[in-house]
PDB file of C-alpha atoms in Angstrom:
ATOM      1  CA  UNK A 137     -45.948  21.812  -6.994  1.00  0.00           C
ATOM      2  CA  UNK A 138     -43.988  23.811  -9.636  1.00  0.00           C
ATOM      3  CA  UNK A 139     -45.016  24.938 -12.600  1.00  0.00           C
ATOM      4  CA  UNK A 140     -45.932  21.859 -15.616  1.00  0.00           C
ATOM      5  CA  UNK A 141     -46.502  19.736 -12.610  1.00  0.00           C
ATOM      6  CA  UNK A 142     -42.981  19.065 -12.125  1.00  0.00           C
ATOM      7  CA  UNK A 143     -42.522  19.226  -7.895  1.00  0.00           C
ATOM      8  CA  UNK A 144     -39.034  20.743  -6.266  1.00  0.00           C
ATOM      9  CA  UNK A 145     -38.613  17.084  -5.195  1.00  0.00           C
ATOM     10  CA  UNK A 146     -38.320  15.786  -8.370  1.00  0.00           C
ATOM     11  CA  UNK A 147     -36.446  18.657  -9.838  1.00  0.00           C
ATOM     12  CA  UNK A 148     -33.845  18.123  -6.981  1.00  0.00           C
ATOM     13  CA  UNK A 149     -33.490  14.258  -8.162  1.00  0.00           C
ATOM     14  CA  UNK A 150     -33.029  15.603 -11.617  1.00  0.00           C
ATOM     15  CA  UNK A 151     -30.274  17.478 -10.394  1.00  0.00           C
ATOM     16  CA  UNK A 152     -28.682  14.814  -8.669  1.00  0.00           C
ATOM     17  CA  UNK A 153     -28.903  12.707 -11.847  1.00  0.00           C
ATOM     18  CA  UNK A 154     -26.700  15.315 -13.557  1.00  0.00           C
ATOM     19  CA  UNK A 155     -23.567  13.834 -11.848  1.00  0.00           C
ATOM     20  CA  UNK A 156     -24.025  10.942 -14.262  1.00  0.00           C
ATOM     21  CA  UNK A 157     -22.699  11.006 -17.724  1.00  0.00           C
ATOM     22  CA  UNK A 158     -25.582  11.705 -20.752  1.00  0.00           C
ATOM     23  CA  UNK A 159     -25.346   8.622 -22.199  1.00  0.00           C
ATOM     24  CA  UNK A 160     -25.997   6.634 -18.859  1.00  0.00           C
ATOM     25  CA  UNK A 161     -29.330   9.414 -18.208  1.00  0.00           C
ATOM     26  CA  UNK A 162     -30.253   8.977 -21.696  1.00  0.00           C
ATOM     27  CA  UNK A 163     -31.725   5.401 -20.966  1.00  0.00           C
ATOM     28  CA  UNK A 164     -32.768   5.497 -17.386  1.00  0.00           C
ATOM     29  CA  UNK A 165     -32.939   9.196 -16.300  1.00  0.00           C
ATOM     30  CA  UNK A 166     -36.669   8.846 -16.355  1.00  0.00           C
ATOM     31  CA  UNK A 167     -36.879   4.895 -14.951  1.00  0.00           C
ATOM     32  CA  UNK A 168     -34.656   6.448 -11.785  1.00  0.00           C
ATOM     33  CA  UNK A 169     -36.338   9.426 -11.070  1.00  0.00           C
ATOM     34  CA  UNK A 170     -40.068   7.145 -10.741  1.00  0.00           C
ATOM     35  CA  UNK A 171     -38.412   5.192  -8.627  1.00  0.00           C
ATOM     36  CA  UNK A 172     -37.292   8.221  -6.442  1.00  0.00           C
ATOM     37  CA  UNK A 173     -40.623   9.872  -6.778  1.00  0.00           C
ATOM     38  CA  UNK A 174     -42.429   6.091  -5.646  1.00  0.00           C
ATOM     39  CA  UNK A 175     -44.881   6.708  -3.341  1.00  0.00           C
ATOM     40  CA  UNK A 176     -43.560  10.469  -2.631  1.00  0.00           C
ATOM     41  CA  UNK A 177     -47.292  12.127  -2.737  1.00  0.00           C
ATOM     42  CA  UNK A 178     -47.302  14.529   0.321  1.00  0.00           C
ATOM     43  CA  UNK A 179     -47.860  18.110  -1.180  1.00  0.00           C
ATOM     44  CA  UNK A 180     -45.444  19.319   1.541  1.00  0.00           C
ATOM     45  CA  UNK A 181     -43.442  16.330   1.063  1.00  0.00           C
ATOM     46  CA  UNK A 182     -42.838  17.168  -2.542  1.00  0.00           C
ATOM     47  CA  UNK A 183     -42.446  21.139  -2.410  1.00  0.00           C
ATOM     48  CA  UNK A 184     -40.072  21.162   1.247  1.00  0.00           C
ATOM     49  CA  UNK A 185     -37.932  17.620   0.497  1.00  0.00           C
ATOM     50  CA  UNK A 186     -34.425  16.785  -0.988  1.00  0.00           C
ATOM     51  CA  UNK A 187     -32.962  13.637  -1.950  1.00  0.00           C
ATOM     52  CA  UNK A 188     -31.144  11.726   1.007  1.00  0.00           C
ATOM     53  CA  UNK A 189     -27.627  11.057   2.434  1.00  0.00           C
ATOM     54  CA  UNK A 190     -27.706   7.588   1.198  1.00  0.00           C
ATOM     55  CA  UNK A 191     -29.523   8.388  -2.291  1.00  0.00           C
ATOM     56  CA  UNK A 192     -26.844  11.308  -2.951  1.00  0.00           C
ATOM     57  CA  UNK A 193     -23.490   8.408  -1.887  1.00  0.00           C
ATOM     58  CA  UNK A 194     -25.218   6.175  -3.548  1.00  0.00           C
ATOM     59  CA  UNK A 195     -25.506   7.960  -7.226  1.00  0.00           C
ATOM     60  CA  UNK A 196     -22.407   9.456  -6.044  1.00  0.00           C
ATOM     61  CA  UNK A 197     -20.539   6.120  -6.682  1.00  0.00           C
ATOM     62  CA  UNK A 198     -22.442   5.345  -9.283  1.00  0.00           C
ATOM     63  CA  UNK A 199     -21.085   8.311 -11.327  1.00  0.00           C
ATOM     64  CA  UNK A 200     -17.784   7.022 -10.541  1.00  0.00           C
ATOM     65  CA  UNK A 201     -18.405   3.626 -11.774  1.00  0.00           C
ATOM     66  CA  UNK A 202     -20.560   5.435 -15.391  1.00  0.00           C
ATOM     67  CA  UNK A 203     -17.656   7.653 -15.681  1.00  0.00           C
ATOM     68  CA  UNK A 204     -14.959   5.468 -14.914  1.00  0.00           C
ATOM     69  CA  UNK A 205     -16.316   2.088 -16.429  1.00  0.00           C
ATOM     70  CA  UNK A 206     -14.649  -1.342 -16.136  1.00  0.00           C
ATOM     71  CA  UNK A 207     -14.306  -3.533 -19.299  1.00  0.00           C
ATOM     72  CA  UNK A 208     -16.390  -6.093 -17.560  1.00  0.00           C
ATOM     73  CA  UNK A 209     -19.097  -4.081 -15.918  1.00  0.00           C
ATOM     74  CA  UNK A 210     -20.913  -1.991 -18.102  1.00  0.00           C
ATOM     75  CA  UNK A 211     -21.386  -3.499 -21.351  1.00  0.00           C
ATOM     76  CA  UNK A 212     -22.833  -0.706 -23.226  1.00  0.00           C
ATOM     77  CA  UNK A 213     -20.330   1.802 -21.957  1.00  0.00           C
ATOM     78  CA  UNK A 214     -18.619   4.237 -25.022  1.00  0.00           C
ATOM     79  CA  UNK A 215     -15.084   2.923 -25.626  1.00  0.00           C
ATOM     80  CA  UNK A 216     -13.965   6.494 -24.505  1.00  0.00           C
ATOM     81  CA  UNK A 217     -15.154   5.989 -21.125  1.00  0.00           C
ATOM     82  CA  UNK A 218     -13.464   2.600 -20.949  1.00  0.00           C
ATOM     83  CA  UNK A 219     -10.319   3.969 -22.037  1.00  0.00           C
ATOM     84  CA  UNK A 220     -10.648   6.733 -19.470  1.00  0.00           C
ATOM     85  CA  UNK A 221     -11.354   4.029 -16.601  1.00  0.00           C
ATOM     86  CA  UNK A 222      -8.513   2.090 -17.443  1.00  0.00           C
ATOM     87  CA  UNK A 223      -5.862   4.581 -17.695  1.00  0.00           C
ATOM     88  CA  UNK A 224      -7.074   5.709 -14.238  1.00  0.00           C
ATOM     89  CA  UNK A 225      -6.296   2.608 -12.710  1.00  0.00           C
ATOM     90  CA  UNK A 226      -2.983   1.909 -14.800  1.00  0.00           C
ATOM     91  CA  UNK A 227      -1.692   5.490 -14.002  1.00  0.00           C
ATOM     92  CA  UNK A 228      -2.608   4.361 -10.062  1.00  0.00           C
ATOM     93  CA  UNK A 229      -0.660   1.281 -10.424  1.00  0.00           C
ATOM     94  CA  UNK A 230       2.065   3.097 -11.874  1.00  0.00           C
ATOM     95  CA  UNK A 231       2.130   5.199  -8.786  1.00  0.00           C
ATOM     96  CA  UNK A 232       1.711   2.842  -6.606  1.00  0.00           C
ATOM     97  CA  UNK A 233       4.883   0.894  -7.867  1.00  0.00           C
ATOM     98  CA  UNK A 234       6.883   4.419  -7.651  1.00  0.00           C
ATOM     99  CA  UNK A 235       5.589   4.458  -3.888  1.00  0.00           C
ATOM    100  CA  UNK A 236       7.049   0.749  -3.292  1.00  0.00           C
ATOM    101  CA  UNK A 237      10.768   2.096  -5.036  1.00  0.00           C
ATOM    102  CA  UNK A 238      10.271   5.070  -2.217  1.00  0.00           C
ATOM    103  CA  UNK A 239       9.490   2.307   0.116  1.00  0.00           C
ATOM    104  CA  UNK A 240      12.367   0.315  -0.200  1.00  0.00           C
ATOM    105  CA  UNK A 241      14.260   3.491  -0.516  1.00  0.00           C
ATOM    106  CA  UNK A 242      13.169   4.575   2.352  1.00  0.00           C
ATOM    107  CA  UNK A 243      13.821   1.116   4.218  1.00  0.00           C
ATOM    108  CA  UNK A 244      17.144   1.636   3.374  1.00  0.00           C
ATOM    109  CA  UNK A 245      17.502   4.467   4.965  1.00  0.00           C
ATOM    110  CA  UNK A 246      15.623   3.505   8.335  1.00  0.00           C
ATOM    111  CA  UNK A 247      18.406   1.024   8.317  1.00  0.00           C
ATOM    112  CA  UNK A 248      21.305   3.611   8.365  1.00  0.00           C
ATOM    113  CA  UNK A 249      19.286   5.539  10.701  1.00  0.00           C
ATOM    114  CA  UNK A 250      19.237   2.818  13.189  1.00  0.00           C
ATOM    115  CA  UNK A 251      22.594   2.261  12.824  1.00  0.00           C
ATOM    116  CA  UNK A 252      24.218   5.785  12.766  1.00  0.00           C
ATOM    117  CA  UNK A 253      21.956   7.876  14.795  1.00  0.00           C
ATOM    118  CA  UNK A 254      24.403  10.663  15.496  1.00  0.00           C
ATOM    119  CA  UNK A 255      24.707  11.401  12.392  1.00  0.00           C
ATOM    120  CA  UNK A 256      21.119  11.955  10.900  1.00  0.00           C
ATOM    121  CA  UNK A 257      19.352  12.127  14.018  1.00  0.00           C
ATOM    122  CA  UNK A 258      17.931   8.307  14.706  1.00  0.00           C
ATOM    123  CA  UNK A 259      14.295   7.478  13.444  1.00  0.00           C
ATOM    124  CA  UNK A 260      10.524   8.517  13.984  1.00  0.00           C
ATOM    125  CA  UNK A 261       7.776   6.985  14.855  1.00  0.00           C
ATOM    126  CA  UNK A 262       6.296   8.604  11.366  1.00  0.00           C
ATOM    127  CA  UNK A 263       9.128   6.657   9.297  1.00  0.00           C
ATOM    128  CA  UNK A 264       6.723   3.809   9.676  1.00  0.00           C
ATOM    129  CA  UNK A 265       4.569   4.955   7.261  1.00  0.00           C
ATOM    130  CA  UNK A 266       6.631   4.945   4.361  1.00  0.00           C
ATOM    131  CA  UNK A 267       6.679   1.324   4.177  1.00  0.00           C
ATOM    132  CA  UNK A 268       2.653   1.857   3.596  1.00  0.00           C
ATOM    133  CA  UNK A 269       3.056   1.311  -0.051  1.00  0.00           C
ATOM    134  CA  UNK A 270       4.103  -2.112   0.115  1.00  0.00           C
ATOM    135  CA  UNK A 271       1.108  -2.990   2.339  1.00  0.00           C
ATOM    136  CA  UNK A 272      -1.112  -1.264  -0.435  1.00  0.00           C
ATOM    137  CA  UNK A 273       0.329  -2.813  -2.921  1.00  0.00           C
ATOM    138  CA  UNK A 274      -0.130  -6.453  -1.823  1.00  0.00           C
ATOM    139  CA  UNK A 275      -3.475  -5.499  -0.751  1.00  0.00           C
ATOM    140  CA  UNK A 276      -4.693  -3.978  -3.625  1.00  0.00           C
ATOM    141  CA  UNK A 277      -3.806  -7.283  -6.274  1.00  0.00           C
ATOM    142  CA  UNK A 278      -5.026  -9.842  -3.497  1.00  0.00           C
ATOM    143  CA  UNK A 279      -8.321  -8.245  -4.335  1.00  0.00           C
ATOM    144  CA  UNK A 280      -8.799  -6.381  -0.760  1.00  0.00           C
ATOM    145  CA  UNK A 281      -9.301  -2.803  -1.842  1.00  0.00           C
ATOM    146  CA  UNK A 282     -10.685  -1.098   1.333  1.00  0.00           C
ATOM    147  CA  UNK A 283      -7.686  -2.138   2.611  1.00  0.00           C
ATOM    148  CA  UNK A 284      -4.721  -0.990   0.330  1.00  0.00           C
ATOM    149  CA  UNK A 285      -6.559   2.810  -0.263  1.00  0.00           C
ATOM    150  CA  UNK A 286      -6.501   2.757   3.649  1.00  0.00           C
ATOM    151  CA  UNK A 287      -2.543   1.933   3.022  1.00  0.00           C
ATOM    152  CA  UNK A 288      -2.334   4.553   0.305  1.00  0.00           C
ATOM    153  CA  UNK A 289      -3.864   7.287   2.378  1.00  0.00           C
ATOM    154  CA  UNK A 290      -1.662   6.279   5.227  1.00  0.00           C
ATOM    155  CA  UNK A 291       1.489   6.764   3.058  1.00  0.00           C
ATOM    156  CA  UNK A 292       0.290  10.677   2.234  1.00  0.00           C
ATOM    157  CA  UNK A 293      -0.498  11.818   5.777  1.00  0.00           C
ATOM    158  CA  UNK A 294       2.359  11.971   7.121  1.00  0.00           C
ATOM    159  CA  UNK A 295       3.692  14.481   4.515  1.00  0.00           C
ATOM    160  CA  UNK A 296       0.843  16.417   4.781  1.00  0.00           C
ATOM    161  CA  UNK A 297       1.526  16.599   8.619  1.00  0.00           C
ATOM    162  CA  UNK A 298       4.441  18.178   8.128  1.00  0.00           C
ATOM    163  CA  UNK A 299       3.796  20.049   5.315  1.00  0.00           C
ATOM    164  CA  UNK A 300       0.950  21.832   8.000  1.00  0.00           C
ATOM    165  CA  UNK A 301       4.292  22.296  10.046  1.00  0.00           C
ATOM    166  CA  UNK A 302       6.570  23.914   7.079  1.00  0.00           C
ATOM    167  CA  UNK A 303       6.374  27.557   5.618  1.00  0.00           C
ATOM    168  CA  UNK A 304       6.193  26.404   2.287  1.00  0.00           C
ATOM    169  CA  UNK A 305       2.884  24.432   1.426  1.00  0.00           C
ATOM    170  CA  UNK A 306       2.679  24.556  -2.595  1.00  0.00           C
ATOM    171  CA  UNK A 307       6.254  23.319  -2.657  1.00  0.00           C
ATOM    172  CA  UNK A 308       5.674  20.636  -0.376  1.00  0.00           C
ATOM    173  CA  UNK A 309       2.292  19.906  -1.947  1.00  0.00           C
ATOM    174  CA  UNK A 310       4.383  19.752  -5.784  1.00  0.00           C
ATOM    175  CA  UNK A 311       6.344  17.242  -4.152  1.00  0.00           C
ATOM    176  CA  UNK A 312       3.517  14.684  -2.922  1.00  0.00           C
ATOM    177  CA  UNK A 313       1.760  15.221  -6.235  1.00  0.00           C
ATOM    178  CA  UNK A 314       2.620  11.621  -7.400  1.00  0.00           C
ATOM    179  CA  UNK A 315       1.498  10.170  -3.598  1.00  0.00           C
ATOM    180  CA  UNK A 316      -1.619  11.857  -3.955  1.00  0.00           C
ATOM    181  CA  UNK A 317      -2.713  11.434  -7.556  1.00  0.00           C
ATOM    182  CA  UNK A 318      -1.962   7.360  -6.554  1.00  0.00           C
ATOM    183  CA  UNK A 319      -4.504   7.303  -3.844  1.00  0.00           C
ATOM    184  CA  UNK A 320      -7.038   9.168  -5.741  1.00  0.00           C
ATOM    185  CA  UNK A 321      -6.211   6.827  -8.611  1.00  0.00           C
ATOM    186  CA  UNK A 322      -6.950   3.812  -6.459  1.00  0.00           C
ATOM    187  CA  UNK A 323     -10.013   5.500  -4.732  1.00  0.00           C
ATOM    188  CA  UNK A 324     -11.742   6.067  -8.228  1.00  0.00           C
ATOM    189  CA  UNK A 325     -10.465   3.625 -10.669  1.00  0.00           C
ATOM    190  CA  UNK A 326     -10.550   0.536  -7.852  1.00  0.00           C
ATOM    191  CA  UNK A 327     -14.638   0.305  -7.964  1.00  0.00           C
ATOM    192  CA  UNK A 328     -15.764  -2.425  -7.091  1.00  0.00           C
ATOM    193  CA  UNK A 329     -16.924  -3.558 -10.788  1.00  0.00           C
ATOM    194  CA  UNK A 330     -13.115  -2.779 -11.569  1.00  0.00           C
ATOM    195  CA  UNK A 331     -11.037  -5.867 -12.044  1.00  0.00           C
ATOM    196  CA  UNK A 332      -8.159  -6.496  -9.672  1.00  0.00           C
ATOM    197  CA  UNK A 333      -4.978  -6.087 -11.342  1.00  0.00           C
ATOM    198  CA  UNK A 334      -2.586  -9.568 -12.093  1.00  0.00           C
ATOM    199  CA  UNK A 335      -0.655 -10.108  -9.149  1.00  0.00           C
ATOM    200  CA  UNK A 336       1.572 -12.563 -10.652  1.00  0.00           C
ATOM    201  CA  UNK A 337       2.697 -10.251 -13.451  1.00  0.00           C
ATOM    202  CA  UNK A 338       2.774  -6.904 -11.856  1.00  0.00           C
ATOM    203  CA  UNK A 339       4.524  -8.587  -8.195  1.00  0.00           C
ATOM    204  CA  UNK A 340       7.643  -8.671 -10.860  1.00  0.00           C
ATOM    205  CA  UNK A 341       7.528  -4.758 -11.457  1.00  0.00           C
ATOM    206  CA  UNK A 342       7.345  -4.133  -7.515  1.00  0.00           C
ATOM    207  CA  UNK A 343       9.864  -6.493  -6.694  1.00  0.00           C
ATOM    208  CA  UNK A 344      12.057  -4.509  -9.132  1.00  0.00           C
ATOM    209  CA  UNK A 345      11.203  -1.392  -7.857  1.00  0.00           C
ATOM    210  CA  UNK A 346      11.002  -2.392  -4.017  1.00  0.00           C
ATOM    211  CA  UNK A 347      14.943  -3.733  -5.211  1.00  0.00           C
ATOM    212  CA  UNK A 348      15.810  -0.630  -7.248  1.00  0.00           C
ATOM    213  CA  UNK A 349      14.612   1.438  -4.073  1.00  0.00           C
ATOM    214  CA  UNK A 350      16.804  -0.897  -1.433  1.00  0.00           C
ATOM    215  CA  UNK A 351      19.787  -0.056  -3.500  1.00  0.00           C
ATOM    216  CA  UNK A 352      18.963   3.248  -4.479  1.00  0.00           C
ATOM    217  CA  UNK A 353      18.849   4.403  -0.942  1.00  0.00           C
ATOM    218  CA  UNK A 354      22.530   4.235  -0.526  1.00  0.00           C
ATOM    219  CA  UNK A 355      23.556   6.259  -3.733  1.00  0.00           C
ATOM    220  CA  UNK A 356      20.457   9.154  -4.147  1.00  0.00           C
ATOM    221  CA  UNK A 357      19.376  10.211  -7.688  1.00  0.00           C
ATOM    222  CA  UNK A 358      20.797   6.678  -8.838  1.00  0.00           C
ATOM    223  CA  UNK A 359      17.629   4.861  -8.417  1.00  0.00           C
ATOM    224  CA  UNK A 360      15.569   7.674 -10.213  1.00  0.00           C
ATOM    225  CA  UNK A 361      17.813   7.830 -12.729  1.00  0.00           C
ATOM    226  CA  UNK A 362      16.852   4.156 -13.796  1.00  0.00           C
ATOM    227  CA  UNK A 363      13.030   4.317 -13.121  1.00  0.00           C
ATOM    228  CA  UNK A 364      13.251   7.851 -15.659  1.00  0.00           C
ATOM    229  CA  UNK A 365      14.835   5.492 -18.066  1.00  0.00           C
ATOM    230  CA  UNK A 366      12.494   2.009 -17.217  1.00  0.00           C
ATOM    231  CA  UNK A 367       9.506   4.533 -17.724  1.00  0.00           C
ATOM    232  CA  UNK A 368      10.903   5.991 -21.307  1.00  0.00           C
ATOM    233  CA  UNK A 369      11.529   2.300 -22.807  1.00  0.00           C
ATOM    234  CA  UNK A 370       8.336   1.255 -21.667  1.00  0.00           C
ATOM    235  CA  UNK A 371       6.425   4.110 -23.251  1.00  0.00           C
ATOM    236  CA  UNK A 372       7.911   3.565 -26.550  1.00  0.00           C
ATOM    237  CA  UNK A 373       7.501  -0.337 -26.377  1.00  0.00           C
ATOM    238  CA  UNK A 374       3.573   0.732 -25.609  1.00  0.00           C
ATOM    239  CA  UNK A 375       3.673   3.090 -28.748  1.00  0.00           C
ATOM    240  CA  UNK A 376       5.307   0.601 -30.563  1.00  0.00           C
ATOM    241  CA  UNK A 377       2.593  -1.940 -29.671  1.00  0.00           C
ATOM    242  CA  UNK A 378       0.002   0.634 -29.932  1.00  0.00           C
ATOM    243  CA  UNK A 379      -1.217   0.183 -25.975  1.00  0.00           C
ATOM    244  CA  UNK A 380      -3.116   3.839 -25.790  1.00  0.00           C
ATOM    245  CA  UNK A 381      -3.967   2.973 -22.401  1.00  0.00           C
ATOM    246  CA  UNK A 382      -0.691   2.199 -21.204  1.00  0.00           C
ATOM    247  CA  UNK A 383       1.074   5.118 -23.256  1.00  0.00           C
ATOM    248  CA  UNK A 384      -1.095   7.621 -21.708  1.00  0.00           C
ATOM    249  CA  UNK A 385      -1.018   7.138 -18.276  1.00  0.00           C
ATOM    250  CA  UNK A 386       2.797   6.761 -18.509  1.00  0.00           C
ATOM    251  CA  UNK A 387       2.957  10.318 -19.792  1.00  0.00           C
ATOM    252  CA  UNK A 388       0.757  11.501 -17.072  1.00  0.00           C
ATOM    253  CA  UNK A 389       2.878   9.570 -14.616  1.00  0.00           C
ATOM    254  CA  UNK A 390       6.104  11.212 -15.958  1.00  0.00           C
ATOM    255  CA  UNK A 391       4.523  14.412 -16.090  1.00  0.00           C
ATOM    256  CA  UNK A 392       3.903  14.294 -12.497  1.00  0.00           C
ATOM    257  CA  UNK A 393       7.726  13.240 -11.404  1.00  0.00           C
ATOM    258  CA  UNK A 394       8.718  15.829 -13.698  1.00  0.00           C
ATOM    259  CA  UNK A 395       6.651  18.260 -11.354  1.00  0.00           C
ATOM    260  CA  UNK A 396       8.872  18.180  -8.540  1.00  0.00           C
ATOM    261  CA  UNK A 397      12.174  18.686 -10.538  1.00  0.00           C
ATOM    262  CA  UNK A 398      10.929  22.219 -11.312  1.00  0.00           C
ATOM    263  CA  UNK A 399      12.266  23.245  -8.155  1.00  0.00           C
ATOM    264  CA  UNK A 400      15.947  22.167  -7.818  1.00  0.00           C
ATOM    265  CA  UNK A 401      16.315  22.862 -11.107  1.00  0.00           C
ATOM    266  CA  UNK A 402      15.703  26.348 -10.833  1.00  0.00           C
ATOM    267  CA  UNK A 403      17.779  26.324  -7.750  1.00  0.00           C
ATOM    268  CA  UNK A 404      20.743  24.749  -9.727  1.00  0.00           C
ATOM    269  CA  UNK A 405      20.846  22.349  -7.122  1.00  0.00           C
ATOM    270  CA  UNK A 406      22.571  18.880  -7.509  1.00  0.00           C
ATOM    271  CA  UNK A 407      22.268  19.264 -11.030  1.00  0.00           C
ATOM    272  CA  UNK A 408      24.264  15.895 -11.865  1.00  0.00           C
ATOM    273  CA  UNK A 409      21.346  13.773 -11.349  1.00  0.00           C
ATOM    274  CA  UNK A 410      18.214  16.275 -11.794  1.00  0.00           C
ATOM    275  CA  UNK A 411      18.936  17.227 -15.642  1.00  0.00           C
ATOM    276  CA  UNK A 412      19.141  14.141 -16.678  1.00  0.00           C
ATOM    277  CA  UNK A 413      15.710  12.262 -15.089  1.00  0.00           C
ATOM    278  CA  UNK A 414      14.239  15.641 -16.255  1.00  0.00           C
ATOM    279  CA  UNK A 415      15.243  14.624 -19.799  1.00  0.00           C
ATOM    280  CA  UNK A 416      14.031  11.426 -19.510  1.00  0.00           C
ATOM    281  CA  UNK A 417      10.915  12.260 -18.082  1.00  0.00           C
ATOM    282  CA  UNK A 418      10.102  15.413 -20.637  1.00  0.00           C
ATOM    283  CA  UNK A 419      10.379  13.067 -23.235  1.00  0.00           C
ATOM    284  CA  UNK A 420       8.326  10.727 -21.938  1.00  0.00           C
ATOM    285  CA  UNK A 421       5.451  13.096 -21.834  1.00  0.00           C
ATOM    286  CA  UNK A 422       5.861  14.612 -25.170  1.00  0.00           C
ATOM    287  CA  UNK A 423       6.192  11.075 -27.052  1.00  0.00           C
ATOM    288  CA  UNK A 424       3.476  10.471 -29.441  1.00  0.00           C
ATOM    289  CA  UNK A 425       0.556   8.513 -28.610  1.00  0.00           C
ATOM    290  CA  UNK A 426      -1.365   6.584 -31.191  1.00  0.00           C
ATOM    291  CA  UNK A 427      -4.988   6.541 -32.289  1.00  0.00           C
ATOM    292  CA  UNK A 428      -7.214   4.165 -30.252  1.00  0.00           C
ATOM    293  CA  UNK A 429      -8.398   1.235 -31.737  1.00  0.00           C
ATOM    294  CA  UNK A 430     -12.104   0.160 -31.943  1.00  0.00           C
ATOM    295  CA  UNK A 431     -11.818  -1.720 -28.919  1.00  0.00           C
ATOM    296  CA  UNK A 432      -9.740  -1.813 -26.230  1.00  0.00           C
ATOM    297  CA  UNK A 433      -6.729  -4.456 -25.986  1.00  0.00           C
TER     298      UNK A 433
END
C-alpha cells in the first residue's frame, strides 16, 4: 500500500482515468475506479499490478467518444464538446468528398494510361488504390464504418510507400495532409455512438465531385479551381446561416489544401492555376466565423 491507503493499483487506474475529459471524471471517476479495484485485495496484487490491455482500449475509446461526443449519445455532454465532435466528422466528410474528386480524377487518368502507354508509362498495380475513396465513401453513409476507414487507410498507403522511396519526406507528407487528416477524421469522429451521415443528401456532393474529378482529369488545375470556389460559396452560405459547425471545418479543410500550394508557389511553378485556388482557399480560412448558438443546429 501507499501512503493514505491509496495502493499503486489504484493510483495507476487514476491515471488511466485522466485520458477522459473533467467533466466526464467529475461524476464517475470514483464509481469507475471501485469497479476496477472490485475484488482486487492481494497486497502484492495491489502494490506490483497495472490496469490491463483491454481496460486501457477500452477507456481508450471511451475518451474518444467523451471527447468527441455525438448529439445523440451523451446527453449531458457540454455543447463545446458536441461542437468539437461534429466538426470532426464534417471536416472528415469534407475530405472524404475531396478524395472521391481525386478518385474520379484519377480514373480518368487510368483511362489515358491504358490507352496511351508509351507515353506516360502504362499503369500500376498501386493505381488501384486511388479509387479507395469511393469504396469509403459508400461504405461509410451505408452505416458500415469498419469498412470505409479500412478504405480510407487503403487510399493513404500507397503514398506513404513511395514517399519511404523518395528523398523528400516532409514534402511528400505536406502533400497527403488532406488524405491523412480524412482517415483520422473518420477513425475518431465515426464512433460508434456517432450518427451515420445522410446518404441521400451528401451522395449529391460526391457525385459532383466524383464528376468534377472525371472531367478534371483531362484539363489539370481546372477541377481545383472549381472545388476552391464550391468550398468559398459554401463557407459564406454557412456564415450567412450561422452553421459554426460547418464554417469551421471548411476553414480547416481549406487550410489544409492550401498546405500543399506552399510549394509550387514558391517554385513559381504553373502559376496560372496555383494563385488563384490559393486565393480562394486563403480566404476561405480567414472568413469570419460566428458565435455558437446555445445549441447546436
Amino acid at each position: 500500500m501507499g501512503e493514505q491507503g491509496v495502493s499503486n493499483l489504484e493510483r495507476r487506474y487514476r491515471r488511466l482515468l485522466r485520458v477522459l475529459p473533467k467533466w466526464y471524471r467529475q461524476d464517475r471517476e470514483e464509481e469507475m475506479v471501485g469497479l476496477f479495484m472490485a475484488d482486487r485485495s492481494d497486497d502484492l496484487d495491489l502494490e506490483h499490478s497495472w490496469p490491463g490491455w483491454g481496460e486501457t482500449g477500452a477507456m481508450l475509446g471511451l475518451a474518444v467518444r467523451t471527447h468527441l461526443a455525438a448529439g445523440s449519445g451523451l446527453t449531458q455532454a457540454p455543447a463545446k464538446v458536441v461542437w468539437r465532435g461534429e466538426v470532426v466528422r464534417a471536416l472528415g466528410m469534407l475530405g472524404l468528398l475531396l478524395s472521391v474528386f481525386y478518385a474520379g480524377a484519377s480514373l480518368t487518368s487510368m483511362f489515358y494510361a491504358y490507352n496511351h502507354p508509351e507515353i506516360i508509362g502504362g499503369l500500376t498495380w498501386l493505381r488501384v488504390f486511388d479509387v479507395a475513396p469511393v469504396v469509403a465513401f459508400v461504405a461509410l453513409v451505408n452505416g458500415r464504418r469498419t469498412l470505409a476507414k479500412l478504405a480510407a487507410l487503403a487510399a493513404v498507403l500507397p503514398a506513404f510507400v513511395m514517399i519511404g522511396q523518395s528523398g523528400h519526406f516532409w514534402t511528400w507528407l505536406v502533400y497527403q495532409l488532406p488524405a491523412l487528416v480524412t482517415f483520422l477524421c473518420l477513425c475518431l469522429g465515426f464512433h460508434r455512438e456517432a450518427p451515420t451521415p445522410p446518404a441521400r443528401r451528401l451522395g449529391w456532393w460526391a457525385l459532383g465531385a466524383l464528376l468534377l474529378g472525371l472531367a478534371g482529369g483531362l484539363a489539370t488545375g481546372t477541377g481545383l479551381l472549381v472545388i476552391g470556389l464550391v468550398t468559398l460559396i459554401v463557407r459564406v452560405v454557412a456564415f450567412v446561416r450561422g452553421d459554426v459547425v460547418l464554417g469551421r471545418a471548411l476553414s480547416l479543410f481549406a487550410l489544409l489544401q492550401l498546405a500543399p500550394l506552399v510549394f509550387p508557389l514558391i517554385g513559381g511553378e504553373i502559376l496560372i492555376f496555383v494563385l488563384p485556388l490559393a486565393v480562394l482557399l486563403l480566404l476561405t480560412v480567414v472568413a469570419p466565423i460566428r458565435k455558437p448558438s446555445a445549441r447546436l443546429s
